[in-house]
């Protein structure tokens, strides 16, 4: 058994002098510090222990195009995202990106992620393998499209089906991943439905209601559907765990049906702002009882930090006409347990409750940084957590553990 001693910020509870005891990869105690005579105790005071972060929406093939600003969604896809995604046909390039992508997530404190794979099977395999090597709990899938994209990104529905069957056998944490209704015909969505029926318990991820142009396009293509969600709804299986990215412009009837169906939304505030998609109607989601978590949405987002995404959500809600006032505890919940709940993994990860996998982030501000100075002046733990969400960057992620094993550690000499 190993014991970590430090202030702990867990979901809905704080221990200013805490102990986290780990045995065989599991958390066996999380609470006020007490001596464990038979265990090795590591003194980590000076930093903070938090649950590992959960990224509910991120694209592995877009790592290198973060920062292309000033475009709308369909324009940004054509100009930047899709050409870069086409480069994933080159397996050596895709393997390099997969390695860098997984490192980007883990070094930002992410221990679990729902990831859009590539439009190519070998590149998607490279992602799964990179995640396995690093210890990241990755749920992902080969991206389906059979129209409206450059021809090199398209597959025939029957080929998509066959490839998925092989991938599912090899990688059980598999997400059925049609890119969006614009680029997936009914035949392709039927493949999704068949896969979900044949493999109960898989995940299903796609995009919804991101920008008006996209929504109109979907309405034109699926004349029979009452709205955008109605398209997916028709092909969804009850067993699948469904995560839909964005939902910036939902209708009331969609929110009602999303709540009833138990789908989750991945809210990606940096991406929404950067592409000019709009402000996420968080209050309407809360009022309707639609579950939501956070996604960094690399590469339309600003990077792989879920903490920064939580802070972006806070900022957007502060300027929204009907915004929700997110406090630091709410930001922590959205960055961790809400993601685990969206993925149906809340009994395994997302908080530091005893019995869960020891997926832990150790944050410690670099010596001499503005954050370190601010942390010296805080009056209570809430202010410390607020300062962390406002200022902590990857440089403050000192160590990340996955099932108790150190999967990332940073030398303490880097200055912000
Ligand atoms: Zn996306």
CSV table of C-alpha atoms in Angstrom, one decimal, residues 57 72-75 77 116 147 178-183 206-222 227-229 231-232 244-250 254 272 275 277:
chain,number,residue,atom,x,y,z
A,57,UNK,CA,-14.8,15.0,-26.9
A,72,UNK,CA,-16.8,29.1,-39.3
A,73,UNK,CA,-17.3,25.4,-38.9
A,74,UNK,CA,-17.8,24.2,-42.5
A,75,UNK,CA,-15.1,26.6,-43.7
A,77,UNK,CA,-13.3,21.8,-41.8
A,116,UNK,CA,-12.6,10.7,-32.4
A,147,UNK,CA,-20.6,11.6,-48.5
A,178,UNK,CA,-20.2,8.7,-37.5
A,179,UNK,CA,-18.6,12.1,-38.1
A,180,UNK,CA,-22.0,13.9,-38.2
A,181,UNK,CA,-25.3,13.5,-40.0
A,182,UNK,CA,-24.0,15.8,-42.9
A,183,UNK,CA,-21.5,13.2,-43.9
A,206,UNK,CA,-21.0,12.2,-33.0
A,207,UNK,CA,-21.7,15.9,-33.4
A,208,UNK,CA,-25.0,17.8,-33.1
A,209,UNK,CA,-26.4,21.3,-33.4
A,210,UNK,CA,-23.1,23.1,-33.6
A,211,UNK,CA,-23.8,25.9,-36.2
A,212,UNK,CA,-26.9,27.0,-38.1
A,213,UNK,CA,-25.4,26.2,-41.5
A,214,UNK,CA,-24.8,22.6,-40.5
A,215,UNK,CA,-28.2,22.3,-38.9
A,216,UNK,CA,-29.9,23.5,-42.1
A,217,UNK,CA,-27.8,21.1,-44.1
A,218,UNK,CA,-29.0,18.2,-42.0
A,219,UNK,CA,-32.6,19.3,-42.2
A,220,UNK,CA,-32.3,19.3,-46.1
A,221,UNK,CA,-30.7,15.9,-46.2
A,222,UNK,CA,-33.1,14.2,-43.7
A,227,UNK,CA,-35.0,17.9,-36.0
A,228,UNK,CA,-31.3,17.1,-35.9
A,229,UNK,CA,-31.6,14.8,-32.9
A,231,UNK,CA,-31.9,11.8,-37.2
A,232,UNK,CA,-29.7,10.0,-34.6
A,244,UNK,CA,-23.1,14.1,-28.7
A,245,UNK,CA,-20.7,17.0,-29.0
A,246,UNK,CA,-21.8,20.7,-28.8
A,247,UNK,CA,-25.6,21.1,-28.8
A,248,UNK,CA,-25.2,24.8,-28.9
A,249,UNK,CA,-28.5,25.4,-30.8
A,250,UNK,CA,-31.0,22.7,-29.5
A,254,UNK,CA,-34.7,17.9,-28.6
A,272,UNK,CA,-17.7,27.0,-29.6
A,275,UNK,CA,-15.5,28.9,-34.5
A,277,UNK,CA,-20.7,28.7,-32.9
